[in-house]
Amino acid sequence: MSKQDLTYIEMNTEDDFECFNFREKLKKAKKPYDYFKEIKDLDFEQLASSDRFFLQDFGIYNNELNDEEFMLRLRFPGGRVSNKSLLLIANIAKEYNLQIILTARAGIQLHGLQSNNILEIFTKINNNEITSYQSFGDNIRNITSDIFDGIGKYNIIEVYEYIEKMQAYILNNKEYLGLLPRRLSIGISGSYANVNSFFASDLYFALAKKDDTYGFNVYLGGKNTQIAQEANIFLQKDDLIDFFIAFIEVFNKYGLRFDRNNNRLFHLIEEIGMEKLKEYIQVAYKKQWQTKGITLLEKVNFNEFEKLKNNKYSFCYRSLFARIEASELQLIASWAIKDDLQIRLGTDQQIYLFNLEAPEVPIVHYNGNRTMLACAGSDFCPYAYWNIKDEIQSLPLVKIEKNNILVGFSGCLKGCAKHEHSDIGLVGLKSDLHGKREKTARVYLGGLYTFGEANARIIFDAIPLNALKELLETIIEEYEESKYSHFELFSKNLLNTFSTKFLSAWFLAKYKTKEKVYLEKDTNESELFKKNFSKYKFTNLLENSAFENITKILYEELWFNEDTLENKKLKNTYILKA
């Protein structure tokens, strides 16, 4: 059976079985639901690869490169967590000396668990109001929403009740637990202004209006490196759950199960097309939907304190780039219990408290930058090249904060910090582009994420860590001089009207020469470059708008420094060509 011939994915013959990836073979051998019965008898010091695979379906992560440590990921639908639950998590983290990371899906990761306590902690967590089930693996991950759902002044439809029903449907469902072709991220918002965009979701229900009725437009196929596409479907509130169930059924039935790097929903849409996918969903849905309404979205910069519908206030407690101490969580939970506040976890990796009587707080809190998303980094993730949480300090944080610039900083190309859905996206890599292997950052600019219009584009393949701050300051200064009210407008109306090759040469030339020159709208790229840099020799390399020639020579002049033969021998493994 060829990939092209498949209309229904099923492993019935030995030939079919051999076509599928390793994880699909494990799913065929044993269902995760049945495997769970064995967890209590596992020797966590002697795990097989299959164990590591199945344990992810229950939120337990262990990597054979660091098999002595475990991580437990907790899911909170819509980011909502009770005061009692947060206090329990804080107490467990303190008792077992665990590190706490807030995720970009409004969840919590507990790091530093050991083989001798992972099962004990897992049991304590899942015997209460918290669950770690299906927070990893080929499952529907934590369902996210607007942090101000039901209570903010921009909220029209409170969606939490629908999120609860969605989670109840999939949680521990034998048919789907760990058995989907790949993970699914679901976002739903009944607000027209959100702290974060949801267009990186596989399925996004966006607030919309049609014929004076509020409901939801459907967007499909997003991921960290892609924008969800409009499906031309409008759903009323009462139709959400039926559509959700039909969608899951279709993805499970028709989703691709071959190459694991190409089996997200985005790739299924690429292969069969949006209309064919909708045909499949329509059959499972058994009802007729309406064509799209008007998506209601507005860009808003949110303050540390926000006035709510009930005339009370919310407060954003800033984490230290997604890190938070157990003692902080204890303090937050105790304060919330005492003053009867509500706590929610944001997709921006911050903690929000609601129903304050006045815009003031009795606790001292971190002043970490609020407009940055940071992945777990190499301290906590085997895929990351950088220790993001520490190296983020080398960025121009004051300028980023002052200008409300959204920065996504990922430690690898998987993009957990959604660097392509940001104003400025960074990926920490290790590269030998400059003659020796060193920490470099890939730089993306110009994402139009609020309205799901465009991904950020790669401008630089590899900028050395020690040059990153000044280069970003050069870019931010260009934005400041443009006088646009926010970076997305600057990107849409100016930055993105130029080619990436021109922008790479332009910003490197400004970095090297320190010239105070600025982009001009509706201007020929070659003429603009020559006008501002004609006195420098590198401009002579500009022929037929070949800006890559200038970029190459500037890279060499600025940063080329070849390793010694001895160092090359020491560093001859795991070199990523930029």
XYZ file of C-alpha atoms in Angstrom:
578
model
C 0.000 0.000 0.000
C 1.520 3.336 -1.011
C 1.126 6.562 0.904
C -0.775 8.057 -2.026
C -3.300 5.210 -2.029
C -4.315 5.656 1.606
C -7.809 6.931 2.290
C -8.149 5.317 5.683
C -5.122 4.653 7.831
C -5.194 1.161 9.189
C -2.446 -1.385 9.859
C -3.897 -4.679 8.709
C -0.977 -6.386 6.998
C 2.698 -6.882 7.662
C 3.529 -4.564 4.743
C 1.334 -1.814 6.181
C 2.933 -2.233 9.564
C 6.447 -1.803 8.188
C 5.484 1.513 6.541
C 4.684 3.211 9.816
C 7.042 4.919 12.223
C 8.369 3.380 15.425
C 5.769 4.984 17.665
C 2.904 3.691 15.533
C 4.302 0.181 15.852
C 4.359 0.543 19.625
C 0.754 1.741 19.611
C -0.209 -1.322 17.595
C 1.621 -3.626 20.006
C -0.013 -2.201 23.125
C -2.499 0.550 23.833
C -1.331 3.190 26.326
C -4.528 2.682 28.317
C -3.516 -0.927 28.964
C 0.106 0.023 29.588
C -0.957 2.312 32.438
C -1.794 -0.724 34.558
C 1.927 -1.570 34.594
C 3.227 1.785 35.803
C 3.068 0.865 39.487
C 5.376 -2.124 38.840
C 7.957 -0.315 36.672
C 11.631 -0.170 37.584
C 12.226 3.509 36.818
C 15.991 2.952 36.876
C 15.788 0.491 33.992
C 13.408 1.995 31.456
C 13.210 0.805 27.866
C 12.568 3.153 24.955
C 9.006 1.858 24.793
C 8.511 2.755 28.468
C 9.656 6.308 27.830
C 7.226 6.538 24.944
C 4.201 5.277 26.878
C 4.959 7.274 30.031
C 4.628 10.514 28.061
C 0.894 9.836 27.693
C 0.610 10.288 31.446
C 2.803 13.393 31.646
C 6.055 11.685 32.652
C 9.115 12.574 30.582
C 12.524 10.935 30.736
C 15.297 11.035 28.163
C 17.914 8.323 27.803
C 20.611 11.000 27.494
C 19.788 12.007 31.067
C 17.997 8.945 32.390
C 18.468 9.832 36.056
C 16.090 12.802 35.990
C 12.379 12.969 35.248
C 9.923 15.722 34.452
C 6.201 15.798 35.157
C 3.959 18.105 33.117
C 0.628 19.198 34.577
C -2.357 20.373 32.540
C -4.860 23.026 33.564
C -7.784 23.570 31.166
C -7.914 27.212 30.152
C -5.056 27.862 32.585
C -7.406 27.680 35.567
C -5.964 26.284 38.777
C -7.523 26.327 42.237
C -5.726 28.035 45.119
C -5.610 24.709 46.939
C -4.048 22.934 43.945
C -1.392 25.587 43.458
C -0.456 25.384 47.126
C -0.188 21.590 46.834
C 2.144 21.910 43.834
C 4.254 24.475 45.681
C 4.518 22.258 48.760
C 5.467 19.191 46.687
C 8.092 21.186 44.772
C 9.581 22.442 48.015
C 9.509 19.026 49.722
C 11.272 17.275 46.832
C 13.482 20.213 45.783
C 11.915 20.447 42.319
C 12.250 23.239 39.775
C 9.100 24.805 38.352
C 8.666 26.019 34.779
C 5.525 27.716 33.436
C 4.693 26.654 29.884
C 3.375 28.515 26.844
C 0.269 26.301 26.971
C -0.712 27.536 30.447
C 0.681 24.479 32.186
C 3.371 23.666 34.730
C 6.434 21.462 34.421
C 8.092 19.994 37.506
C 11.761 19.211 36.876
C 14.314 17.333 38.931
C 12.282 14.273 39.882
C 14.259 11.076 40.436
C 13.618 7.413 39.749
C 13.009 6.816 43.460
C 10.301 9.478 43.805
C 8.659 9.932 40.380
C 5.867 7.432 41.041
C 5.206 8.850 44.500
C 4.925 12.417 43.191
C 2.880 11.292 40.187
C 0.374 9.635 42.535
C 0.165 12.639 44.856
C -0.505 14.978 41.941
C -3.070 12.845 40.149
C -5.016 11.942 43.274
C -6.156 15.546 43.662
C -7.789 18.167 41.421
C -4.790 18.135 39.094
C -3.934 15.829 36.215
C -0.794 15.143 34.210
C -2.581 12.806 31.767
C -2.094 13.433 28.048
C 0.093 16.479 28.617
C 2.778 14.848 26.407
C 2.745 12.334 23.593
C 0.309 11.950 20.725
C -2.579 13.527 22.548
C -4.684 16.656 22.693
C -2.501 18.904 24.787
C -3.722 21.402 27.350
C -6.587 23.402 25.813
C -5.836 27.111 26.034
C -7.918 30.256 26.146
C -7.762 33.962 26.852
C -6.541 34.604 30.387
C -9.438 37.051 30.898
C -12.093 34.543 29.797
C -15.455 35.405 31.358
C -14.122 38.264 33.437
C -12.236 40.694 31.185
C -13.716 43.768 29.553
C -12.928 42.398 26.068
C -14.686 39.086 26.688
C -17.981 38.373 24.878
C -18.437 34.595 25.369
C -17.085 32.722 28.375
C -15.654 29.496 26.948
C -14.446 27.642 30.030
C -17.505 25.370 30.155
C -16.721 24.202 26.606
C -13.074 23.596 27.465
C -14.157 21.450 30.422
C -16.403 19.387 28.154
C -13.637 18.974 25.576
C -11.170 17.843 28.218
C -13.714 15.472 29.776
C -14.260 13.901 26.352
C -10.611 13.173 25.591
C -9.134 12.615 29.050
C -8.561 8.887 29.595
C -10.579 8.049 26.456
C -9.398 4.578 25.424
C -9.904 5.364 21.742
C -7.637 8.408 21.750
C -5.294 8.235 24.744
C -1.866 8.315 23.118
C -3.243 6.959 19.844
C -3.565 10.082 17.688
C -1.185 10.380 14.698
C 0.507 13.303 16.428
C -0.232 15.850 19.127
C -2.961 18.444 18.719
C -3.009 21.936 20.187
C -6.430 23.502 20.665
C -7.120 27.180 21.329
C -10.494 28.804 21.909
C -11.267 32.388 22.830
C -14.482 34.306 23.350
C -12.565 37.590 23.641
C -11.738 40.068 20.892
C -8.440 41.048 22.527
C -6.101 38.338 23.806
C -2.831 38.444 25.713
C -1.416 35.968 23.172
C -2.336 34.905 19.642
C -3.851 31.450 19.070
C -2.964 31.082 15.385
C -0.214 28.580 16.244
C -2.953 26.078 17.184
C -3.904 23.013 15.134
C -7.523 24.000 15.816
C -8.481 27.537 16.807
C -12.021 28.634 17.601
C -11.897 32.446 17.210
C -14.609 34.805 18.421
C -16.728 35.839 15.440
C -20.075 37.395 14.596
C -22.531 36.522 11.855
C -26.002 37.985 11.332
C -25.958 39.610 14.788
C -25.051 36.261 16.410
C -21.805 35.726 18.289
C -20.049 32.423 17.706
C -16.732 31.132 16.427
C -14.825 31.000 13.162
C -12.711 27.884 12.698
C -9.006 27.959 11.834
C -7.054 24.761 11.115
C -3.466 23.615 10.665
C -1.392 25.972 12.775
C 1.736 25.000 14.691
C 4.776 26.735 16.123
C 6.126 27.367 12.633
C 2.850 27.769 10.721
C -0.261 29.949 10.912
C -3.654 28.263 11.173
C -5.707 28.675 7.998
C -9.240 29.990 7.828
C -11.615 27.068 7.184
C -14.640 29.191 6.162
C -16.730 27.678 8.975
C -18.855 29.538 11.519
C -20.125 27.678 14.573
C -22.658 28.724 17.121
C -21.850 28.041 20.766
C -24.045 24.949 20.983
C -22.245 23.364 18.029
C -18.710 23.592 19.415
C -18.524 20.238 21.182
C -20.060 18.243 18.303
C -17.591 19.844 15.878
C -14.697 19.174 18.240
C -15.628 15.488 18.534
C -15.994 15.153 14.753
C -12.632 16.860 14.207
C -10.820 14.503 16.600
C -12.439 11.481 14.957
C -11.326 12.623 11.516
C -7.755 13.443 12.522
C -7.409 10.075 14.252
C -8.788 8.269 11.193
C -7.079 10.130 8.357
C -4.018 11.676 9.986
C -0.624 10.730 8.511
C 1.334 8.064 10.383
C 4.484 7.659 8.305
C 7.284 10.185 8.731
C 7.029 11.512 12.263
C 8.384 14.878 11.168
C 5.454 15.318 8.795
C 2.335 14.102 10.540
C 0.875 17.181 12.187
C -2.516 18.406 10.944
C -0.707 20.993 8.800
C 0.847 18.192 6.725
C -2.468 16.397 6.289
C -3.960 19.629 4.914
C -0.943 19.979 2.624
C -1.513 16.462 1.302
C -5.304 16.288 0.880
C -6.299 19.974 0.937
C -8.582 21.954 3.224
C -11.761 21.113 1.278
C -11.189 17.355 1.486
C -10.510 17.635 5.219
C -13.755 19.576 5.634
C -15.609 16.868 3.688
C -14.376 14.266 6.155
C -15.341 16.448 9.131
C -18.772 17.128 7.625
C -19.513 13.390 7.414
C -18.530 12.868 11.057
C -20.256 16.067 12.207
C -23.627 15.008 10.707
C -24.904 18.604 10.653
C -24.541 21.588 8.377
C -22.351 24.480 9.407
C -22.517 28.061 8.190
C -19.858 29.843 6.185
C -17.542 32.119 8.129
C -18.612 35.190 10.028
C -16.471 38.207 10.837
C -13.574 37.313 13.136
C -13.464 39.793 16.008
C -9.890 40.649 16.930
C -8.189 43.750 18.233
C -4.582 44.349 19.223
C -4.280 45.508 22.830
C -1.271 45.980 25.092
C -2.242 44.743 28.543
C -1.052 46.396 31.734
C 0.182 44.837 34.940
C -3.175 45.755 36.495
C -6.358 45.532 34.419
C -9.849 46.636 35.436
C -12.379 43.820 35.101
C -16.074 43.620 34.226
C -16.973 43.473 37.915
C -14.996 46.687 38.586
C -12.330 44.755 40.444
C -8.761 44.263 39.194
C -6.425 41.630 37.865
C -2.712 41.496 38.576
C 0.012 39.901 36.481
C 2.719 38.292 38.616
C 5.794 38.063 36.434
C 7.839 34.910 36.381
C 11.573 35.005 35.750
C 11.310 34.031 32.078
C 8.944 31.148 32.932
C 10.894 30.069 36.019
C 9.263 30.382 39.415
C 10.311 29.262 42.869
C 8.261 27.011 45.137
C 8.378 29.722 47.801
C 6.806 32.196 45.357
C 3.974 29.799 44.550
C 3.392 29.254 48.267
C 3.198 33.005 48.781
C 0.824 33.506 45.824
C -1.465 30.623 46.812
C -1.592 31.698 50.476
C -2.417 35.277 49.483
C -5.148 34.069 47.101
C -6.669 31.832 49.784
C -6.624 34.643 52.357
C -8.211 37.280 50.064
C -10.417 34.879 48.063
C -8.667 35.639 44.775
C -8.776 33.542 41.637
C -5.546 32.283 40.041
C -4.956 31.481 36.379
C -1.855 30.528 34.397
C -1.255 32.529 31.219
C -0.003 31.342 27.849
C 2.522 34.173 28.241
C 4.198 32.184 31.072
C 2.941 34.539 33.779
C 0.586 34.032 36.735
C -2.584 36.111 36.968
C -4.649 36.876 40.047
C -8.199 38.184 39.788
C -10.707 40.107 41.905
C -8.377 42.488 43.707
C -10.286 45.359 45.313
C -7.655 47.895 44.191
C -4.695 47.976 41.758
C -2.123 47.227 44.447
C -0.513 44.086 45.848
C 1.017 43.193 49.210
C 3.864 41.091 47.787
C 7.195 41.849 46.172
C 7.469 40.228 42.751
C 9.996 39.752 39.983
C 10.298 42.466 37.401
C 11.144 40.090 34.585
C 10.237 41.115 31.067
C 6.562 40.446 30.376
C 6.682 40.399 26.582
C 9.021 37.457 26.124
C 8.299 33.763 25.671
C 11.215 31.500 26.533
C 11.525 27.767 25.993
C 12.765 25.486 28.756
C 16.365 25.640 27.496
C 19.215 23.148 27.717
C 18.955 22.856 31.500
C 15.615 21.110 31.075
C 15.343 19.974 27.449
C 17.741 17.687 25.505
C 16.867 19.387 22.209
C 17.877 22.898 23.248
C 21.341 24.232 22.380
C 21.270 27.153 24.814
C 20.467 27.614 28.463
C 17.774 30.068 27.424
C 16.755 31.105 30.929
C 20.234 32.483 31.660
C 21.336 33.665 28.232
C 18.142 35.661 27.756
C 19.766 38.165 30.120
C 22.124 39.131 27.282
C 19.246 40.661 25.301
C 18.287 44.372 25.409
C 15.525 43.645 27.921
C 14.855 47.270 28.854
C 14.274 48.303 25.237
C 12.124 45.232 24.587
C 9.971 45.971 27.624
C 9.707 49.698 26.935
C 8.466 49.099 23.378
C 6.147 46.162 24.188
C 7.971 44.012 21.648
C 6.943 40.351 21.626
C 10.055 38.149 21.562
C 9.918 34.381 21.221
C 13.205 32.723 22.237
C 13.437 29.022 21.363
C 16.358 26.752 22.147
C 15.929 24.716 18.952
C 13.983 24.773 15.707
C 10.998 22.951 17.231
C 9.928 26.431 18.288
C 8.392 25.944 21.730
C 8.600 29.714 22.276
C 6.750 30.332 18.991
C 9.569 32.416 17.546
C 7.811 32.635 14.156
C 4.702 34.096 15.830
C 6.596 37.043 17.311
C 7.839 40.542 16.521
C 11.377 39.288 17.013
C 12.029 35.552 16.992
C 15.249 33.959 18.195
C 16.510 30.393 18.000
C 19.612 29.519 19.981
C 21.893 27.281 17.910
C 25.495 26.154 17.743
C 27.124 26.956 14.441
C 30.512 26.988 12.748
C 29.467 29.597 10.196
C 32.050 32.031 11.528
C 34.956 29.588 11.404
C 34.594 28.069 14.852
C 31.740 26.370 16.622
C 30.051 28.777 18.983
C 26.662 29.831 20.281
C 24.761 31.738 17.640
C 21.166 32.877 17.271
C 18.958 32.647 14.222
C 16.961 35.881 14.028
C 13.419 36.233 12.690
C 11.573 39.531 12.203
C 8.147 40.806 11.332
C 5.566 38.270 12.450
C 1.958 39.423 11.953
C 0.554 37.178 14.644
C -2.387 39.091 16.157
C -4.595 38.577 13.101
C -2.818 35.468 11.778
C -1.471 37.216 8.693
C 2.170 36.105 8.374
C 5.004 34.302 10.085
C 8.167 36.139 11.025
C 10.871 35.773 8.360
C 14.467 34.607 8.807
C 16.761 37.618 8.520
C 19.976 36.181 9.981
C 21.034 32.537 10.032
C 23.588 32.912 12.795
C 24.504 35.898 14.954
C 27.156 35.273 17.656
C 25.849 35.525 21.195
C 28.256 38.330 22.073
C 26.901 40.483 19.212
C 23.218 39.736 19.647
C 22.321 42.509 22.078
C 23.795 45.325 20.002
C 22.320 44.007 16.769
C 18.849 43.797 18.341
C 19.282 47.322 19.684
C 20.004 48.446 16.118
C 16.777 46.796 14.917
C 14.715 48.209 17.786
C 16.114 51.698 17.197
C 14.903 51.416 13.587
C 11.417 50.674 14.942
C 11.561 53.563 17.419
C 12.498 56.014 14.671
C 9.646 54.777 12.475
C 7.072 56.238 14.936
C 4.626 53.373 14.401
C 2.470 52.703 17.452
C 3.486 49.045 17.752
C 5.992 46.675 16.184
C 3.405 44.752 14.137
C 2.394 47.958 12.329
C 6.071 48.715 11.723
C 6.497 45.206 10.311
C 3.413 45.294 8.115
C 3.823 48.794 6.700
C 7.602 49.078 6.468
C 9.827 46.173 7.460
C 8.009 43.484 5.496
C 7.924 45.575 2.330
C 11.654 44.855 1.955
C 13.271 41.533 1.012
C 15.016 39.470 3.685
C 18.302 39.667 1.779
C 18.160 43.449 1.788
C 17.253 43.613 5.501
C 20.116 41.298 6.412
C 22.636 43.512 4.599
C 20.955 46.718 5.855
C 21.072 45.869 9.543
C 24.588 44.390 9.362
C 25.817 47.543 7.608
C 24.227 49.706 10.312
C 25.707 47.475 13.019
C 29.201 47.756 11.553
C 29.235 51.437 10.572
C 27.023 52.855 13.380
C 25.392 55.077 10.751
C 22.121 56.684 11.900
C 20.201 55.954 8.720
C 16.680 54.573 8.443
C 14.369 52.699 6.113
C 12.226 54.715 3.729
C 8.887 53.456 2.510
C 8.326 52.753 -1.208
C 12.021 53.058 -2.011
C 14.120 50.918 -4.338
C 16.331 48.686 -2.185
C 19.556 49.141 -4.149
C 19.125 52.895 -4.351
C 18.374 53.140 -0.631
C 21.433 51.102 0.260
C 23.789 53.020 -2.029
C 22.407 56.331 -0.835
C 23.276 55.576 2.775
C 26.430 53.417 2.531
C 28.123 54.537 -0.711
C 31.255 55.676 1.145
C 32.002 52.133 2.316
C 33.866 49.633 0.135
C 31.395 46.811 0.750
C 28.764 48.737 -1.259
C 30.841 48.007 -4.379
C 29.773 44.371 -4.073
C 26.182 45.321 -4.825
C 25.451 44.138 -8.347
C 21.975 43.277 -9.608
C 20.601 43.686 -6.059
C 22.761 40.776 -4.833
C 22.659 41.814 -1.184
C 23.851 38.363 -0.101
C 27.336 39.356 -1.318
C 27.398 42.243 1.131
C 26.020 40.111 3.951
C 28.697 37.490 3.372
C 31.597 39.941 3.459
C 30.204 41.733 6.521
C 29.842 38.430 8.349
C 33.495 37.666 7.590
C 34.777 41.095 8.550
C 32.797 41.190 11.770
C 33.049 37.697 13.145
C 35.152 35.198 11.195
C 37.667 33.607 13.548
C 38.784 30.099 12.660
C 39.332 27.493 15.352
C 42.737 25.971 15.937
C 43.251 22.381 14.747
C 43.260 21.227 18.383
C 39.900 22.853 19.083
C 38.472 21.417 15.889
C 39.315 17.918 17.089
C 37.603 18.597 20.402
C 34.500 19.974 18.746
C 34.092 17.637 15.814
C 30.701 16.304 16.907
C 27.210 17.764 16.870
C 28.168 20.727 14.702
C 25.094 22.365 13.235
C 25.731 24.043 9.926
C 23.837 27.343 10.077
